């Protein structure tokens, strides 16, 4: 009996011991689970804080950067994740990028609608104004043809007044032409083939300081003929370069024409203060853009480069900028060889003009040519400059009254004449002014152009 009692007590003790050990193990396991749960909760909380920090970074930095980019601000580098070491390639990063792209797409769509609306409005206004200015210039031409009826003294005074009005109308017409181009329309004038010399004189006649352009040429370059399809775009682009050079140059802007392997290069070199690296970078960016943001034209100094950039992409021209040895800026405009023709300027058909302005806008007479790639032009490409004799200029036809009359232009040999000086003889003034009038209105004559 005693032995049985002892064995029972021992069994009870062992059971109690095992129960205690099981309880301790259970308690230890429970504590471990609690510690793990607390650690996981702490990790989740830390992860949540990091995600919240990324969301805060999105709202305070990334989305404002997207808005600034849509507004045209220069961004040094894209704003990415706050902690790319933790979230790069993660699901969180994907969601944040999706939000940023959605905001950018929405802003771009709104901006495009605004730009399209602005372009349409400006284009309609530009077409109407250009048609009115063209009619005004034709009225001036008629007044020139009738001035001999006033007598030599009054005729010379009238011619001087008409010259100022004609130049002002020419400047205004070019300004409207810039608006058309900036709104992605064509220049509005289709020309026949013209010589490089005629292109140069027409561009020089469209700037305010036309007497500040020093232009000489050789017969082999001045008499080279440019295809009519791009004559007007070349004139407009050259006008912008000449206007910029004379506006910022303290002296005369030198202009040279060289034939190079890839075409005809027209160089405009001013004597101004030049551009800083940042300004030169902005100008090159405008030239390379090819499209115009009409909501970001606050800086009028960039308009000329934007106009040129649009023309280079639409017509395959090439333009390059570089510091000049004289301290200013050298601009090179290249007319590609495929747009140079062997024959002289063509006889133009009867002029086709825009319909009179009523209550509806005038549509372009022909579609805009297909865009062509326009890489930047370096300044290293050059060739020799031979010695050829300069030859005299041709003369324009005259009316039955003996006055100058506009005619279709042909390739002529002309000499680089000095700038006109004042004369006391009315007949001599009228003779010289006839040539000046042809220069000022050469780009908008009504004898060999089509307008739209």
PDB file of C-alpha atoms in Angstrom, residues 221-405:
ATOM      1  CA  UNK A 221      26.564  83.780-105.263  1.00  0.00           C
ATOM      2  CA  UNK A 222      24.344  86.838-105.681  1.00  0.00           C
ATOM      3  CA  UNK A 223      22.920  85.524-108.938  1.00  0.00           C
ATOM      4  CA  UNK A 224      22.292  82.009-107.623  1.00  0.00           C
ATOM      5  CA  UNK A 225      18.595  81.206-107.954  1.00  0.00           C
ATOM      6  CA  UNK A 226      16.510  79.845-105.082  1.00  0.00           C
ATOM      7  CA  UNK A 227      13.404  77.728-105.625  1.00  0.00           C
ATOM      8  CA  UNK A 228      10.226  79.748-105.267  1.00  0.00           C
ATOM      9  CA  UNK A 229       8.753  77.304-102.739  1.00  0.00           C
ATOM     10  CA  UNK A 230      11.122  78.467 -99.998  1.00  0.00           C
ATOM     11  CA  UNK A 231      11.969  82.001-101.174  1.00  0.00           C
ATOM     12  CA  UNK A 232       9.526  83.666 -98.792  1.00  0.00           C
ATOM     13  CA  UNK A 233      10.530  81.495 -95.785  1.00  0.00           C
ATOM     14  CA  UNK A 234      14.188  82.327 -96.476  1.00  0.00           C
ATOM     15  CA  UNK A 235      13.365  86.046 -96.688  1.00  0.00           C
ATOM     16  CA  UNK A 236      11.439  85.955 -93.416  1.00  0.00           C
ATOM     17  CA  UNK A 237      14.182  84.027 -91.596  1.00  0.00           C
ATOM     18  CA  UNK A 238      16.874  86.353 -92.953  1.00  0.00           C
ATOM     19  CA  UNK A 239      14.780  89.370 -91.967  1.00  0.00           C
ATOM     20  CA  UNK A 240      14.669  88.138 -88.383  1.00  0.00           C
ATOM     21  CA  UNK A 241      18.449  87.632 -88.322  1.00  0.00           C
ATOM     22  CA  UNK A 242      19.097  91.084 -89.806  1.00  0.00           C
ATOM     23  CA  UNK A 243      16.629  92.741 -87.451  1.00  0.00           C
ATOM     24  CA  UNK A 244      18.241  91.094 -84.444  1.00  0.00           C
ATOM     25  CA  UNK A 245      21.749  92.009 -85.645  1.00  0.00           C
ATOM     26  CA  UNK A 246      20.952  95.669 -86.306  1.00  0.00           C
ATOM     27  CA  UNK A 247      18.945  96.064 -83.099  1.00  0.00           C
ATOM     28  CA  UNK A 248      21.761  94.842 -80.835  1.00  0.00           C
ATOM     29  CA  UNK A 249      24.781  95.977 -82.846  1.00  0.00           C
ATOM     30  CA  UNK A 250      26.565  99.225 -82.165  1.00  0.00           C
ATOM     31  CA  UNK A 251      27.591  99.532 -85.809  1.00  0.00           C
ATOM     32  CA  UNK A 252      26.890  97.974 -89.160  1.00  0.00           C
ATOM     33  CA  UNK A 253      25.840  94.340 -89.434  1.00  0.00           C
ATOM     34  CA  UNK A 254      28.066  92.621 -91.993  1.00  0.00           C
ATOM     35  CA  UNK A 255      26.421  90.105 -94.318  1.00  0.00           C
ATOM     36  CA  UNK A 256      28.177  87.655 -96.640  1.00  0.00           C
ATOM     37  CA  UNK A 257      27.002  84.899 -98.958  1.00  0.00           C
ATOM     38  CA  UNK A 258      29.146  81.803 -99.554  1.00  0.00           C
ATOM     39  CA  UNK A 259      28.479  78.741-101.656  1.00  0.00           C
ATOM     40  CA  UNK A 260      29.293  75.601 -99.675  1.00  0.00           C
ATOM     41  CA  UNK A 261      29.016  71.913-100.444  1.00  0.00           C
ATOM     42  CA  UNK A 262      25.576  71.585 -98.843  1.00  0.00           C
ATOM     43  CA  UNK A 263      24.010  74.712-100.342  1.00  0.00           C
ATOM     44  CA  UNK A 264      24.183  78.495-100.034  1.00  0.00           C
ATOM     45  CA  UNK A 265      25.242  79.943 -96.694  1.00  0.00           C
ATOM     46  CA  UNK A 266      24.208  83.474 -95.716  1.00  0.00           C
ATOM     47  CA  UNK A 267      26.189  84.832 -92.766  1.00  0.00           C
ATOM     48  CA  UNK A 268      25.019  87.766 -90.634  1.00  0.00           C
ATOM     49  CA  UNK A 269      27.579  89.089 -88.159  1.00  0.00           C
ATOM     50  CA  UNK A 270      26.915  91.939 -85.745  1.00  0.00           C
ATOM     51  CA  UNK A 271      29.254  94.006 -83.592  1.00  0.00           C
ATOM     52  CA  UNK A 272      27.176  94.038 -80.415  1.00  0.00           C
ATOM     53  CA  UNK A 273      27.883  92.724 -76.938  1.00  0.00           C
ATOM     54  CA  UNK A 274      27.061  89.147 -77.842  1.00  0.00           C
ATOM     55  CA  UNK A 275      25.113  86.655 -75.730  1.00  0.00           C
ATOM     56  CA  UNK A 276      25.851  84.998 -72.446  1.00  0.00           C
ATOM     57  CA  UNK A 277      26.060  81.185 -72.504  1.00  0.00           C
ATOM     58  CA  UNK A 278      22.569  81.019 -70.983  1.00  0.00           C
ATOM     59  CA  UNK A 279      21.126  83.408 -73.588  1.00  0.00           C
ATOM     60  CA  UNK A 280      22.797  81.479 -76.384  1.00  0.00           C
ATOM     61  CA  UNK A 281      21.382  78.244 -74.974  1.00  0.00           C
ATOM     62  CA  UNK A 282      17.875  79.760 -74.876  1.00  0.00           C
ATOM     63  CA  UNK A 283      18.223  80.975 -78.466  1.00  0.00           C
ATOM     64  CA  UNK A 284      19.386  77.560 -79.669  1.00  0.00           C
ATOM     65  CA  UNK A 285      16.498  75.925 -77.816  1.00  0.00           C
ATOM     66  CA  UNK A 286      14.045  78.269 -79.573  1.00  0.00           C
ATOM     67  CA  UNK A 287      15.625  77.491 -82.952  1.00  0.00           C
ATOM     68  CA  UNK A 288      15.390  73.761 -82.311  1.00  0.00           C
ATOM     69  CA  UNK A 289      11.828  73.762 -80.963  1.00  0.00           C
ATOM     70  CA  UNK A 290       9.974  73.634 -84.271  1.00  0.00           C
ATOM     71  CA  UNK A 291       6.690  74.399 -82.494  1.00  0.00           C
ATOM     72  CA  UNK A 292       5.572  77.527 -80.708  1.00  0.00           C
ATOM     73  CA  UNK A 293       3.893  77.737 -77.337  1.00  0.00           C
ATOM     74  CA  UNK A 294       1.703  80.807 -77.811  1.00  0.00           C
ATOM     75  CA  UNK A 295       0.980  80.935 -74.081  1.00  0.00           C
ATOM     76  CA  UNK A 296       4.663  81.514 -73.302  1.00  0.00           C
ATOM     77  CA  UNK A 297       5.619  84.429 -75.568  1.00  0.00           C
ATOM     78  CA  UNK A 298       6.232  86.926 -72.777  1.00  0.00           C
ATOM     79  CA  UNK A 299       9.803  87.655 -73.916  1.00  0.00           C
ATOM     80  CA  UNK A 300       9.654  89.580 -77.229  1.00  0.00           C
ATOM     81  CA  UNK A 301      13.396  89.092 -77.699  1.00  0.00           C
ATOM     82  CA  UNK A 302      12.799  85.392 -78.388  1.00  0.00           C
ATOM     83  CA  UNK A 303      10.083  85.853 -81.010  1.00  0.00           C
ATOM     84  CA  UNK A 304      12.509  86.109 -83.908  1.00  0.00           C
ATOM     85  CA  UNK A 305      14.261  82.871 -82.975  1.00  0.00           C
ATOM     86  CA  UNK A 306      10.896  81.137 -82.536  1.00  0.00           C
ATOM     87  CA  UNK A 307       9.828  82.299 -85.999  1.00  0.00           C
ATOM     88  CA  UNK A 308      13.096  81.024 -87.486  1.00  0.00           C
ATOM     89  CA  UNK A 309      12.775  77.735 -85.621  1.00  0.00           C
ATOM     90  CA  UNK A 310       9.313  77.199 -87.031  1.00  0.00           C
ATOM     91  CA  UNK A 311      10.535  77.933 -90.575  1.00  0.00           C
ATOM     92  CA  UNK A 312      13.594  75.686 -90.310  1.00  0.00           C
ATOM     93  CA  UNK A 313      11.465  72.711 -89.329  1.00  0.00           C
ATOM     94  CA  UNK A 314       8.735  73.406 -91.887  1.00  0.00           C
ATOM     95  CA  UNK A 315      10.982  74.102 -94.886  1.00  0.00           C
ATOM     96  CA  UNK A 316      14.248  72.284 -94.180  1.00  0.00           C
ATOM     97  CA  UNK A 317      16.403  75.374 -93.626  1.00  0.00           C
ATOM     98  CA  UNK A 318      19.363  75.286 -91.251  1.00  0.00           C
ATOM     99  CA  UNK A 319      20.411  78.028 -88.836  1.00  0.00           C
ATOM    100  CA  UNK A 320      23.344  78.142 -86.446  1.00  0.00           C
ATOM    101  CA  UNK A 321      24.521  80.693 -83.875  1.00  0.00           C
ATOM    102  CA  UNK A 322      28.038  81.205 -82.566  1.00  0.00           C
ATOM    103  CA  UNK A 323      30.069  83.979 -80.896  1.00  0.00           C
ATOM    104  CA  UNK A 324      31.686  86.300 -83.411  1.00  0.00           C
ATOM    105  CA  UNK A 325      35.338  87.314 -83.471  1.00  0.00           C
ATOM    106  CA  UNK A 326      34.159  90.938 -83.303  1.00  0.00           C
ATOM    107  CA  UNK A 327      32.480  90.285 -79.958  1.00  0.00           C
ATOM    108  CA  UNK A 328      28.928  89.984 -81.239  1.00  0.00           C
ATOM    109  CA  UNK A 329      27.011  87.038 -82.641  1.00  0.00           C
ATOM    110  CA  UNK A 330      27.459  85.273 -85.950  1.00  0.00           C
ATOM    111  CA  UNK A 331      24.340  83.700 -87.464  1.00  0.00           C
ATOM    112  CA  UNK A 332      24.537  81.300 -90.408  1.00  0.00           C
ATOM    113  CA  UNK A 333      21.474  80.583 -92.547  1.00  0.00           C
ATOM    114  CA  UNK A 334      21.892  77.671 -94.957  1.00  0.00           C
ATOM    115  CA  UNK A 335      19.659  77.237 -97.988  1.00  0.00           C
ATOM    116  CA  UNK A 336      19.983  73.517 -98.865  1.00  0.00           C
ATOM    117  CA  UNK A 337      21.436  72.667-102.264  1.00  0.00           C
ATOM    118  CA  UNK A 338      18.254  70.866-103.331  1.00  0.00           C
ATOM    119  CA  UNK A 339      16.431  74.228-103.280  1.00  0.00           C
ATOM    120  CA  UNK A 340      18.917  75.939-105.617  1.00  0.00           C
ATOM    121  CA  UNK A 341      17.962  75.926-109.296  1.00  0.00           C
ATOM    122  CA  UNK A 342      20.096  76.456-112.386  1.00  0.00           C
ATOM    123  CA  UNK A 343      17.804  78.712-114.405  1.00  0.00           C
ATOM    124  CA  UNK A 344      16.823  82.304-113.739  1.00  0.00           C
ATOM    125  CA  UNK A 345      13.671  83.450-111.928  1.00  0.00           C
ATOM    126  CA  UNK A 346      10.487  82.275-113.568  1.00  0.00           C
ATOM    127  CA  UNK A 347       7.889  84.501-115.139  1.00  0.00           C
ATOM    128  CA  UNK A 348       5.044  84.580-112.676  1.00  0.00           C
ATOM    129  CA  UNK A 349       1.404  84.075-113.637  1.00  0.00           C
ATOM    130  CA  UNK A 350      -1.170  86.726-112.948  1.00  0.00           C
ATOM    131  CA  UNK A 351      -1.146  87.383-109.196  1.00  0.00           C
ATOM    132  CA  UNK A 352      -3.628  85.432-107.145  1.00  0.00           C
ATOM    133  CA  UNK A 353      -4.717  87.468-104.171  1.00  0.00           C
ATOM    134  CA  UNK A 354      -6.791  86.771-101.119  1.00  0.00           C
ATOM    135  CA  UNK A 355     -10.495  87.423-101.285  1.00  0.00           C
ATOM    136  CA  UNK A 356     -11.564  90.834 -99.906  1.00  0.00           C
ATOM    137  CA  UNK A 357     -12.090  90.807 -96.186  1.00  0.00           C
ATOM    138  CA  UNK A 358     -15.733  90.739 -95.213  1.00  0.00           C
ATOM    139  CA  UNK A 359     -17.004  89.046 -92.102  1.00  0.00           C
ATOM    140  CA  UNK A 360     -15.171  85.782 -92.686  1.00  0.00           C
ATOM    141  CA  UNK A 361     -11.436  85.151 -92.408  1.00  0.00           C
ATOM    142  CA  UNK A 362      -9.263  84.442 -95.421  1.00  0.00           C
ATOM    143  CA  UNK A 363      -7.949  80.899 -95.703  1.00  0.00           C
ATOM    144  CA  UNK A 364      -4.430  80.193 -97.024  1.00  0.00           C
ATOM    145  CA  UNK A 365      -4.295  79.742-100.778  1.00  0.00           C
ATOM    146  CA  UNK A 366      -2.213  76.594-100.548  1.00  0.00           C
ATOM    147  CA  UNK A 367      -1.375  74.086 -97.842  1.00  0.00           C
ATOM    148  CA  UNK A 368       1.811  74.356 -95.868  1.00  0.00           C
ATOM    149  CA  UNK A 369       4.674  72.160 -97.143  1.00  0.00           C
ATOM    150  CA  UNK A 370       5.462  68.972 -95.270  1.00  0.00           C
ATOM    151  CA  UNK A 371       7.924  69.497 -92.404  1.00  0.00           C
ATOM    152  CA  UNK A 372      11.521  68.500 -92.927  1.00  0.00           C
ATOM    153  CA  UNK A 373      14.234  67.763 -90.396  1.00  0.00           C
ATOM    154  CA  UNK A 374      16.467  70.748 -89.623  1.00  0.00           C
ATOM    155  CA  UNK A 375      19.659  69.964 -87.712  1.00  0.00           C
ATOM    156  CA  UNK A 376      21.722  72.792 -86.315  1.00  0.00           C
ATOM    157  CA  UNK A 377      24.380  74.285 -88.583  1.00  0.00           C
ATOM    158  CA  UNK A 378      27.930  74.420 -87.345  1.00  0.00           C
ATOM    159  CA  UNK A 379      30.274  77.262 -88.188  1.00  0.00           C
ATOM    160  CA  UNK A 380      33.182  75.096 -89.344  1.00  0.00           C
ATOM    161  CA  UNK A 381      31.784  74.531 -92.857  1.00  0.00           C
ATOM    162  CA  UNK A 382      33.231  77.144 -95.225  1.00  0.00           C
ATOM    163  CA  UNK A 383      34.913  77.488 -98.573  1.00  0.00           C
ATOM    164  CA  UNK A 384      37.239  79.842-100.380  1.00  0.00           C
ATOM    165  CA  UNK A 385      36.292  83.328-101.444  1.00  0.00           C
ATOM    166  CA  UNK A 386      37.409  83.898-105.046  1.00  0.00           C
ATOM    167  CA  UNK A 387      38.030  87.252-106.697  1.00  0.00           C
ATOM    168  CA  UNK A 388      35.357  87.995-109.287  1.00  0.00           C
ATOM    169  CA  UNK A 389      34.548  91.332-110.848  1.00  0.00           C
ATOM    170  CA  UNK A 390      31.476  93.070-109.510  1.00  0.00           C
ATOM    171  CA  UNK A 391      28.987  94.011-112.205  1.00  0.00           C
ATOM    172  CA  UNK A 392      26.317  96.752-112.483  1.00  0.00           C
ATOM    173  CA  UNK A 393      22.696  96.403-111.501  1.00  0.00           C
ATOM    174  CA  UNK A 394      19.755  96.137-113.836  1.00  0.00           C
ATOM    175  CA  UNK A 395      17.044  98.756-114.138  1.00  0.00           C
ATOM    176  CA  UNK A 396      13.321  98.493-113.695  1.00  0.00           C
ATOM    177  CA  UNK A 397      10.751  99.191-116.403  1.00  0.00           C
ATOM    178  CA  UNK A 398       8.849 102.454-116.551  1.00  0.00           C
ATOM    179  CA  UNK A 399       5.278 103.582-117.111  1.00  0.00           C
ATOM    180  CA  UNK A 400       4.138 105.756-119.995  1.00  0.00           C
ATOM    181  CA  UNK A 401       4.839 108.729-117.717  1.00  0.00           C
ATOM    182  CA  UNK A 402       8.451 107.664-117.254  1.00  0.00           C
ATOM    183  CA  UNK A 403       8.036 106.460-113.656  1.00  0.00           C
ATOM    184  CA  UNK A 404       9.468 103.200-112.282  1.00  0.00           C
ATOM    185  CA  UNK A 405       7.146 100.217-112.477  1.00  0.00           C
TER     186      UNK A 405
END
